[in-house]
Amino acid sequence: VHVYHWPSASEKADSDGAPSASTHPAELALPDKPSIAVLPFDNMSADPDQEFFAEGIAEDIITELSKFRSLFVIARNSSFAFKGKALDVKEIGRRLGVRYVVEGSVRRAGNRVRVTAQLIDAVDDTHLWAERYDRGLEDIFAVQDEVTQAIVTTIEPHLADTERQRARRKPPESLGAWESYQRGLWHLFQFTQAEVKTSIRFMEQAVERDPDFATARAGLAYALYYHMLSGATQDWDGDAERALAAARRAVTLDGSDPFAHIALSRMHAITGRHDAAIAHCDRAIGLNPSYAMAHFGRAHSLWMSGHPAEALPSNEEAMRLSPNDPLMWAFMASRSIALTLLERYDEALDWARRGARQANTGLYSIVAEIAALGHLGRVEEAADAIARACEKRPSVSVPFLLKALPITDPACRVRFEEGLRKAGLGD
């Protein structure tokens, strides 16, 4: 852990207004959201001119993390006030009122630069993640952008998973709105029918405890969407209406929340309104270009509306931005179906099976495998895949899948249906 110099008891406050060690500010309460401060990165190079690069990396990380509505990010001026001051991370966390701290260093040697970064739980003083990035310096600004993106797209999922696990360990009756939402996400990301039902209950609890919590309403809509997609719903139209209302309310409450737009996008997609779905994905990307779910949703609606070739770059971007995403199996399944619609069946099968190997894989990775195997004429393997699909959803059928994946382009719809039927899946 890097230590920052803080004035001794005999020293006066610095000109930047930082208090002396004899000052004991009250400890700030932690926000409900995961709270994070990015400290100025240390310039470990002999060249003092590299200071701007070290500061630029930290500033850009603050800017990019601030685009995630799920995070409480301390402003640059507050976190940079600790530059050159001796204080351990736990004390910095207490003074800034944050649970998490990002710190790092930059070292340049010749035309190479090494950037290190680490994520620390400042309450427990434990390291959650650390990484090193070695790059050439042909274009210093391109390197700054690349390293910033790599750090941000690793930190956000780590924070999200840590928050879900923390909420999971608490008794349900003790959860506030934010924790109920996080607990709902944990159950949702198990992607079984029973867990999705449990997710809906926690999302309802979050909305009940804070009716103006836009993200919780988006979470409720998203959980209901998967309830429909899994085939567990007993009232398709009723759940669709309820989810659509929750998503629309989320956008009304906070139009700057990318997740609200994604929830509304998914409901437009499952009802075949793909132009509207893509528009909301684009809106989410405009709010946060690093939001993998938005790129995935865009890809999903592109191939369902007859544009599988255009879907592939969006799908690739989703996987690049969030390589450890709990939805990775869905990213892979979506890519597989797009490849099937392009008649690239061997590639489609490879991606479907990659998705099926994910620990929390859902029904549609197997569906993608079935469609590819059908077109390849590998009927025995397809029969095994159908059996596995039935374990996820008993009596899975072609009509159900065509309803859950409303492909509005006639040629693409026929190609997808033919793959399923050639594999031996029936009505």
PDB file of C-alpha atoms in Angstrom, residues 89 130 321 406 425:
ATOM      1  CA  VAL A  89      -5.567   3.929   2.919  1.00  0.00           C
ATOM      2  CA  ALA A 130      -4.104  -5.509  -8.836  1.00  0.00           C
ATOM      3  CA  LEU A 321     -15.376  -4.259 -22.346  1.00  0.00           C
ATOM      4  CA  PRO A 406     -38.857 -12.504 -31.915  1.00  0.00           C
ATOM      5  CA  LEU A 425     -36.703 -29.895 -31.679  1.00  0.00           C
TER       6      LEU A 425
END
